Amino acid sequence: MAIGAFVEELPGGAGGGGYSGRVTPFVVLTCVVAGSGGILFGYDLGISGGVTSMDSFLKRFFPEVYRHKEDSKVSQYCQFNSELLTVFTSSLYIAGLVATLIASSVTRRFGRRASMLIGGTVFIAGSVFGGAAVNVPMLLLNRILLGIGLGFTNQSIPLYLSEMAPPQYRGAINNGFELSISIGILIANILNYCVVKITAGWGWRISLSMAAVPALFLTIGAIFLPETPSFIIQRDGNTDKARALLEKLRGTTSVQNELDDLVSASNLSRAMRYPFRNIFKRKYRPQLAMVLLIPFFNQLTGINVINFYAPVMFRTIGLKESASLLSSVVTRLCATFANIVAMMVVDRFGRRKLFLVGGIQMILSQVAVGAILAAKFKDYGLMDKEYAYLVLTTMCVFVAGFAWSWGPLTFLVPTEICPLEIRSAGQSIVVAVVFLMTFVIGQTFLAVLCHIKSGTFFVFAAWICVMTLLIYMFLPETKKLPMEQMEQVWRSHWFWKKIVGEVEDKEDEKEQQAGKISSPS
């Protein structure tokens, strides 16, 4: 997360909404430590697909899948179709879904740091069980503990990054979380490629246990991280402490405007005791729709098919064990480069343009992959290598499109559009939906691939068409606008103003009536 280098490329000046400040080394340091939690998420996404394509791992824990792979009578599309194998991959996400709902109250009551500490600690424990696994139950315990850890870290870290960042650079800094995810996947893919060469067949133990390294970095780092100014004010109303931290973060003493907005948001937040109940109120309808739909469609792009089934898929179309793992490294390098591009341009061009351009790019890529497989890949026998590498190239275009659009923006936009009083609930919903849909995709993809074959990719393309249209119609631009002033984008939107405006009109009428009653006759 070399944030400082990228944000200097963005338009400078005063912050959004009249705020002053710049990206200080202190902001960069705190966000690098917090953003390392993204490496945890990415590492686990990348590592599971790699180890499940290793023959030594399959022989020990999933012998039925290994036999299918060696059986020439089994369709190429169905070689890895195993309920037990998909449970291993996707059980993490059910655990994460439950954990993130619990993490919301921890984050709100005890702070963002507390959730990071819990997540990192549990993740370390899960890594130990993975490296020492001798049977499938130990593997599943590994996945469940990792899921709990990710539920806490994914709930708290995007909030932390958004609240620490200056408004004019919030997109770049928050997108660092997605860059960290991409780096985590890249590290996992490189490690898998290296350890598969261990002839003794225990390389998968290294892959599963090394997740403890970034978890340890996050856990130790979180001990020394400051809480966000928003939480300091929300917790005990200590404006002096919040002001001192803001001055250190922004590199200026002119922080009164931002402090005033934080105090106002905190006062409203403390008046609302039940954020999960309040987010369903009519005045928060735009935010609720976005925190549900954006992560829902994020997973229907098919990205996690690439993230944790890429080695399996490349082996399916005819690449050897080592070549399939190397192909995963190549696709992730493309994604990492695209993440860097996203950090440089998200605050210049805005969220909507990246959503739309990335959506079109992914539609074309999925259609191309489906067409190549339909024309050149049959149930039995291997695909010609030139077409296998054409699929790889098209997949690189796809992951790049995701990595500079729906990948980072899925975590950025919900955190910045939700006011403080519902922010932790909104982020929990985002993470819960991501985990739920990841579980559904992970649990069903291999079976769907077995049954409808190349048509799977046309289905993904159709969903991407729907979600791109959704963004075009219903998401307003939010770049550089302070989070405490975000409600104005809904009041001016062609659709949402009908909903939000009606609520405001009713509130104004109540205030006027109350004024008439209290005024002397």
XYZ file of C-alpha atoms in Angstrom:
521
model
C 0.000 0.000 0.000
C 2.372 2.719 -1.169
C -0.389 5.258 -0.684
C 1.769 8.321 -0.407
C 3.279 7.765 -3.831
C -0.107 7.453 -5.511
C -2.030 10.240 -3.841
C 0.592 12.760 -4.898
C -0.565 12.050 -8.454
C -4.065 13.221 -7.589
C -5.323 16.806 -7.672
C -4.259 18.508 -4.482
C -5.490 21.487 -2.583
C -7.995 21.880 0.161
C -10.062 18.959 1.171
C -13.606 18.380 0.113
C -16.314 20.368 1.853
C -13.899 23.147 2.863
C -11.650 20.852 4.899
C -7.924 21.526 5.038
C -5.135 18.997 5.132
C -2.914 16.673 3.191
C -1.776 13.055 3.295
C 0.769 12.971 6.116
C 3.284 10.185 6.804
C 1.233 9.392 9.917
C -1.873 8.713 7.796
C 0.155 6.520 5.456
C 1.655 4.526 8.336
C -1.664 3.880 10.083
C -3.391 2.922 6.841
C -0.586 0.572 5.769
C -0.859 -1.313 9.070
C -4.659 -1.445 8.902
C -4.707 -2.288 5.212
C -2.531 -5.342 5.840
C -5.784 -7.002 6.874
C -6.620 -7.052 3.179
C -3.581 -9.276 2.658
C -5.224 -11.786 5.011
C -8.372 -11.887 2.906
C -6.467 -12.068 -0.361
C -4.043 -14.693 0.877
C -6.859 -16.997 1.867
C -8.692 -16.492 -1.433
C -5.561 -17.391 -3.356
C -4.230 -20.188 -1.193
C -7.330 -22.386 -1.168
C -7.554 -22.680 -4.953
C -3.855 -23.463 -5.181
C -3.749 -26.257 -2.620
C -6.909 -27.880 -4.003
C -5.159 -28.256 -7.359
C -2.110 -29.979 -5.796
C -2.046 -33.734 -6.319
C -0.428 -34.393 -2.915
C -3.186 -32.456 -1.116
C -5.960 -34.194 -3.073
C -4.502 -37.646 -2.474
C -4.413 -37.091 1.298
C -7.764 -35.367 1.915
C -9.900 -35.722 -1.238
C -8.939 -39.036 -2.899
C -12.234 -39.209 -4.817
C -11.396 -35.983 -6.643
C -7.920 -37.280 -7.442
C -9.405 -40.454 -8.921
C -11.792 -38.402 -11.083
C -8.846 -36.420 -12.364
C -7.082 -39.579 -13.459
C -10.218 -41.116 -15.015
C -10.425 -40.396 -18.743
C -14.155 -41.252 -18.716
C -15.015 -38.292 -16.464
C -15.871 -35.064 -18.317
C -13.188 -32.383 -18.169
C -15.828 -29.990 -16.823
C -16.625 -32.348 -13.930
C -13.239 -33.536 -12.693
C -13.225 -31.323 -9.586
C -16.951 -31.523 -8.871
C -16.999 -32.651 -5.211
C -19.309 -31.469 -2.450
C -16.643 -32.094 0.197
C -14.056 -30.093 -1.744
C -16.404 -27.144 -2.154
C -17.323 -27.305 1.558
C -13.616 -26.966 2.361
C -13.379 -23.881 0.148
C -16.631 -22.172 1.062
C -17.131 -22.996 4.779
C -14.903 -20.026 5.606
C -17.496 -17.620 4.223
C -20.411 -18.863 6.302
C -18.251 -18.455 9.419
C -17.291 -14.978 8.212
C -20.921 -14.047 7.608
C -21.892 -14.862 11.214
C -18.753 -13.244 12.620
C -19.219 -9.940 10.809
C -22.674 -9.468 12.352
C -21.119 -9.872 15.795
C -18.206 -7.647 14.773
C -20.556 -4.747 14.064
C -21.435 -4.308 17.739
C -17.781 -4.763 18.769
C -16.674 -2.126 16.266
C -19.365 0.293 17.363
C -18.884 -0.140 21.130
C -15.181 -0.876 21.521
C -13.664 0.602 18.390
C -12.188 -0.364 15.058
C -8.882 -1.446 16.647
C -10.642 -3.980 18.882
C -12.152 -5.748 15.877
C -8.776 -5.801 14.116
C -7.098 -7.325 17.171
C -9.756 -10.033 17.530
C -9.656 -10.844 13.818
C -5.868 -11.055 13.658
C -5.630 -13.267 16.751
C -8.250 -15.746 15.557
C -6.625 -15.843 12.132
C -3.295 -16.865 13.698
C -5.039 -19.744 15.504
C -6.676 -20.873 12.270
C -3.353 -20.889 10.447
C -1.893 -23.243 13.059
C -4.683 -25.780 12.498
C -4.229 -25.543 8.726
C -0.504 -26.215 8.777
C -0.878 -29.100 11.238
C -3.959 -30.714 9.634
C -4.042 -34.506 9.491
C -7.706 -34.970 8.561
C -10.648 -33.128 6.981
C -12.195 -31.964 10.314
C -8.931 -30.146 11.129
C -9.028 -28.528 7.698
C -12.612 -27.394 8.288
C -11.690 -25.993 11.720
C -8.912 -24.082 9.993
C -11.413 -22.597 7.540
C -13.953 -21.707 10.219
C -11.376 -19.878 12.350
C -10.085 -18.019 9.302
C -13.657 -17.036 8.489
C -14.211 -15.617 11.967
C -10.982 -13.634 11.679
C -11.932 -12.263 8.277
C -15.425 -11.376 9.509
C -13.905 -9.035 12.094
C -11.131 -7.550 9.961
C -13.217 -6.992 6.823
C -15.895 -5.289 8.893
C -13.555 -2.868 10.655
C -10.698 -2.069 8.271
C -12.635 -0.315 5.447
C -14.340 1.800 8.133
C -10.980 2.642 9.668
C -9.438 3.633 6.342
C -12.393 5.814 5.323
C -12.505 7.612 8.673
C -8.750 8.273 8.803
C -8.383 9.497 5.217
C -8.748 13.135 4.085
C -11.942 13.387 1.990
C -10.108 14.381 -1.207
C -7.921 11.248 -1.009
C -10.417 8.851 0.578
C -10.875 6.858 -2.618
C -7.162 6.246 -3.127
C -6.527 5.308 0.503
C -9.568 3.067 0.832
C -8.707 1.383 -2.466
C -5.472 0.395 -0.767
C -7.548 -2.288 0.957
C -8.359 -3.873 -2.389
C -4.718 -3.538 -3.431
C -3.785 -5.400 -0.255
C -6.284 -8.134 -1.150
C -4.703 -8.416 -4.577
C -1.197 -8.536 -3.108
C -2.351 -11.250 -0.712
C -3.693 -13.345 -3.588
C -0.463 -12.769 -5.523
C 1.680 -13.873 -2.567
C -0.466 -16.992 -2.172
C -0.205 -17.856 -5.870
C 3.579 -17.409 -5.926
C 3.957 -19.486 -2.765
C 1.761 -22.257 -4.167
C 3.830 -22.284 -7.362
C 7.020 -22.670 -5.324
C 5.900 -25.267 -2.767
C 4.305 -27.580 -5.342
C 7.859 -28.393 -6.413
C 8.594 -30.002 -3.024
C 8.775 -33.647 -4.038
C 7.949 -34.974 -0.559
C 4.394 -33.644 -1.046
C 4.030 -31.529 2.105
C 4.279 -28.109 0.439
C 0.595 -27.452 1.080
C 1.380 -27.266 4.831
C 3.580 -24.252 4.182
C 0.829 -22.629 2.125
C -1.828 -23.069 4.825
C 0.360 -22.054 7.781
C 2.036 -18.972 6.282
C -1.235 -17.029 6.657
C -0.061 -16.444 10.226
C 2.608 -13.971 9.027
C 0.324 -11.130 7.829
C -2.057 -11.913 10.715
C 0.764 -11.411 13.206
C 1.760 -8.132 11.529
C -1.813 -6.821 11.743
C -2.300 -7.965 15.343
C 0.910 -6.377 16.625
C 0.376 -3.250 14.525
C -3.198 -2.785 15.734
C -1.959 -2.575 19.333
C -0.177 0.658 18.445
C -2.729 2.149 16.028
C -4.747 5.166 17.177
C -8.523 5.045 17.112
C -10.246 7.170 14.477
C -11.352 10.730 15.368
C -14.949 9.704 14.653
C -14.875 6.907 17.211
C -13.075 9.031 19.832
C -15.864 11.595 19.669
C -18.578 8.951 19.464
C -17.222 7.029 22.469
C -16.661 9.762 25.043
C -17.076 13.131 23.351
C -13.414 14.073 23.899
C -13.110 16.794 21.267
C -9.677 17.911 22.491
C -8.212 14.468 21.899
C -9.978 14.209 18.534
C -8.692 17.653 17.517
C -5.097 16.724 18.420
C -5.357 13.528 16.378
C -6.932 15.352 13.418
C -4.137 17.925 13.430
C -1.574 15.118 13.387
C -3.407 13.256 10.621
C -4.027 16.296 8.411
C -0.722 18.100 9.042
C -2.476 21.375 9.851
C -4.160 23.150 12.755
C -7.087 24.222 10.551
C -9.348 21.288 11.357
C -12.303 23.070 12.949
C -14.711 22.491 10.021
C -14.025 18.773 9.955
C -14.208 18.550 13.755
C -17.585 20.322 13.807
C -18.998 17.862 11.265
C -17.651 14.911 13.260
C -19.251 16.229 16.456
C -22.613 16.722 14.707
C -22.477 13.225 13.213
C -21.505 11.757 16.586
C -24.382 13.482 18.376
C -26.815 11.961 15.917
C -25.102 8.573 16.191
C -25.366 8.494 19.999
C -29.068 9.263 19.747
C -29.545 6.075 17.728
C -28.979 2.986 19.850
C -29.928 0.337 17.292
C -28.071 0.879 14.000
C -29.359 -2.339 12.406
C -32.919 -1.247 13.106
C -32.340 2.326 11.997
C -30.756 1.454 8.654
C -34.167 0.160 7.550
C -35.768 3.592 8.053
C -37.048 5.301 4.931
C -34.498 8.129 5.067
C -31.686 5.558 4.803
C -33.309 3.661 1.916
C -30.654 4.697 -0.657
C -27.817 3.567 1.614
C -29.559 0.269 2.410
C -30.117 -0.457 -1.271
C -26.464 0.163 -2.113
C -24.967 -1.813 0.796
C -27.109 -4.770 -0.272
C -26.849 -4.598 -4.062
C -23.215 -3.589 -4.631
C -21.680 -6.558 -2.740
C -24.394 -8.868 -4.109
C -23.461 -8.083 -7.696
C -19.748 -8.000 -6.837
C -19.810 -11.771 -6.428
C -22.012 -12.361 -9.474
C -19.213 -11.043 -11.676
C -17.576 -14.444 -11.188
C -14.416 -12.931 -9.712
C -14.049 -15.515 -6.966
C -14.191 -18.226 -9.578
C -10.871 -16.763 -10.680
C -9.602 -16.051 -7.170
C -9.957 -19.503 -5.673
C -10.663 -21.766 -8.633
C -8.204 -20.353 -11.178
C -5.623 -23.150 -10.768
C -8.413 -25.745 -10.850
C -9.941 -24.169 -13.945
C -6.624 -23.890 -15.779
C -5.922 -27.541 -14.990
C -9.385 -28.400 -16.298
C -8.632 -26.847 -19.700
C -5.419 -28.792 -20.056
C -2.536 -26.998 -18.308
C -0.280 -29.052 -16.061
C -0.073 -28.609 -12.276
C 2.871 -26.187 -12.310
C 1.658 -24.277 -15.383
C -1.811 -23.793 -13.902
C -0.336 -22.285 -10.720
C 1.938 -20.028 -12.764
C -1.079 -18.904 -14.807
C -2.757 -17.830 -11.569
C 0.309 -15.722 -10.759
C 0.032 -14.008 -14.149
C -3.649 -13.126 -13.724
C -2.965 -11.742 -10.258
C -0.086 -9.577 -11.500
C -2.540 -8.017 -13.960
C -5.034 -7.423 -11.145
C -2.405 -5.851 -8.889
C -1.349 -3.430 -11.615
C -5.012 -2.519 -12.185
C -5.464 -1.900 -8.432
C -2.613 0.606 -8.570
C -4.243 2.332 -11.532
C -7.522 2.510 -9.579
C -5.794 4.194 -6.627
C -4.364 6.838 -8.968
C -7.586 7.683 -10.817
C -10.535 6.987 -8.476
C -10.512 10.487 -6.931
C -9.926 12.134 -10.289
C -12.487 10.407 -12.501
C -14.911 9.323 -9.807
C -16.641 6.124 -8.787
C -19.352 5.913 -11.451
C -16.982 6.017 -14.426
C -14.820 3.237 -13.005
C -17.901 1.120 -12.257
C -19.199 1.526 -15.811
C -15.911 1.077 -17.691
C -14.980 -1.947 -15.580
C -18.434 -3.439 -16.106
C -18.209 -3.228 -19.896
C -14.713 -4.714 -19.825
C -15.875 -7.676 -17.721
C -18.927 -8.327 -19.922
C -16.787 -8.616 -23.042
C -14.259 -10.839 -21.239
C -16.817 -13.312 -19.900
C -18.524 -13.573 -23.296
C -15.143 -14.195 -24.937
C -14.204 -16.951 -22.452
C -17.579 -18.627 -22.894
C -17.281 -18.468 -26.689
C -13.749 -19.951 -26.714
C -14.742 -22.813 -24.417
C -17.928 -23.502 -26.402
C -15.993 -23.676 -29.668
C -12.724 -25.316 -28.676
C -13.154 -27.244 -25.395
C -14.945 -30.572 -25.327
C -15.977 -32.945 -22.552
C -13.078 -35.282 -23.198
C -9.529 -34.614 -24.275
C -7.452 -31.497 -23.738
C -7.810 -28.058 -25.282
C -5.082 -26.977 -27.694
C -2.508 -24.981 -25.768
C -2.840 -21.862 -27.911
C -6.538 -21.660 -27.005
C -5.793 -22.409 -23.337
C -3.437 -19.433 -23.290
C -6.038 -17.337 -25.099
C -8.424 -18.119 -22.222
C -5.657 -17.047 -19.828
C -5.194 -13.749 -21.676
C -8.926 -13.051 -21.632
C -9.023 -13.838 -17.919
C -6.270 -11.258 -17.390
C -8.437 -8.645 -19.099
C -11.348 -9.678 -16.879
C -9.484 -9.468 -13.566
C -8.012 -6.105 -14.566
C -11.508 -4.766 -15.235
C -12.679 -5.980 -11.838
C -9.572 -4.753 -10.040
C -9.981 -1.109 -11.023
C -13.748 -1.000 -10.595
C -15.997 -3.370 -8.663
C -13.179 -4.783 -6.535
C -12.092 -1.662 -4.628
C -15.356 0.245 -5.007
C -17.411 -2.480 -3.321
C -15.685 -1.611 -0.046
C -15.211 2.123 -0.674
C -18.668 3.329 -1.713
C -20.749 1.754 1.113
C -18.420 3.114 3.813
C -18.513 6.648 2.448
C -22.256 6.893 1.757
C -23.393 5.664 5.198
C -23.615 8.342 7.932
C -21.856 7.596 11.215
C -24.987 6.410 13.032
C -25.462 3.474 10.611
C -21.909 3.092 9.281
C -20.920 0.005 11.286
C -24.236 -1.691 10.455
C -23.848 -0.819 6.781
C -20.341 -2.239 6.620
C -21.476 -5.415 8.380
C -24.188 -5.862 5.775
C -21.632 -5.384 2.989
C -19.264 -7.992 4.408
C -22.123 -10.383 5.239
C -23.481 -10.191 1.687
C -19.983 -10.668 0.241
C -19.430 -13.737 2.410
C -22.883 -15.159 1.723
C -22.557 -14.770 -2.034
C -18.974 -16.047 -1.979
C -20.246 -19.127 -0.160
C -23.038 -19.620 -2.711
C -20.697 -19.181 -5.692
C -17.984 -21.326 -4.110
C -20.427 -24.086 -3.224
C -22.170 -24.191 -6.596
C -19.643 -23.179 -9.257
C -18.024 -26.565 -9.836
C -21.431 -28.258 -10.027
C -22.785 -25.568 -12.375
C -19.653 -25.822 -14.546
C -20.183 -29.576 -14.721
C -23.812 -29.207 -15.844
C -23.954 -26.166 -18.149
C -20.260 -26.083 -19.070
C -19.246 -22.990 -21.072
C -22.707 -21.490 -20.532
C -21.565 -20.641 -16.990
C -19.579 -17.693 -18.317
C -22.503 -16.348 -20.351
C -24.566 -16.379 -17.133
C -21.922 -14.271 -15.397
C -21.883 -11.878 -18.365
C -25.663 -11.427 -18.135
C -25.429 -10.551 -14.430
C -22.696 -8.006 -15.144
C -25.000 -6.339 -17.706
C -27.696 -6.014 -15.033
C -25.376 -4.580 -12.399
C -23.762 -2.087 -14.794
C -27.214 -0.764 -15.657
C -28.010 -0.532 -11.932
C -24.978 1.688 -11.327
C -25.811 3.883 -14.307
C -29.365 4.419 -13.100
C -29.145 4.619 -9.309
C -25.656 5.468 -7.988
C -24.724 9.174 -7.792
C -21.111 10.347 -7.836
C -19.514 10.712 -4.384
C -15.881 11.627 -5.060
C -14.203 14.144 -2.717
C -17.395 14.816 -0.757
C -16.938 14.577 3.045
C -18.790 11.598 4.517
C -20.563 13.889 6.991
C -22.084 15.840 4.056
C -22.983 12.854 1.868
C -26.761 13.194 2.259
C -26.863 15.963 -0.356
C -26.104 13.521 -3.218
C -29.365 11.675 -2.544
C -31.415 14.878 -2.361
C -30.339 15.848 -5.889
C -30.560 12.372 -7.495
C -33.428 11.927 -9.972
C -34.780 8.814 -8.229
C -33.683 8.936 -4.593
C -34.830 12.520 -4.049
C -38.416 11.257 -4.316
C -37.819 9.022 -1.291
C -35.423 11.108 0.795
C -37.190 14.380 -0.067
C -40.564 13.088 1.157
C -39.026 12.186 4.520
C -37.452 15.635 4.861
C -40.740 17.350 3.961
C -42.579 15.401 6.671
C -39.893 16.230 9.237
C -40.124 19.922 8.322
C -43.911 19.830 8.746
C -43.536 18.239 12.200
C -41.030 20.913 13.237
C -43.347 23.684 12.023
C -46.309 22.193 13.872
C -44.230 21.813 17.020
C -43.185 25.461 16.703
C -46.794 26.629 16.411
C -47.841 24.642 19.486
C -44.984 25.933 21.618
C -45.312 29.584 20.493
C -47.391 31.940 22.699
C -50.927 32.667 21.506
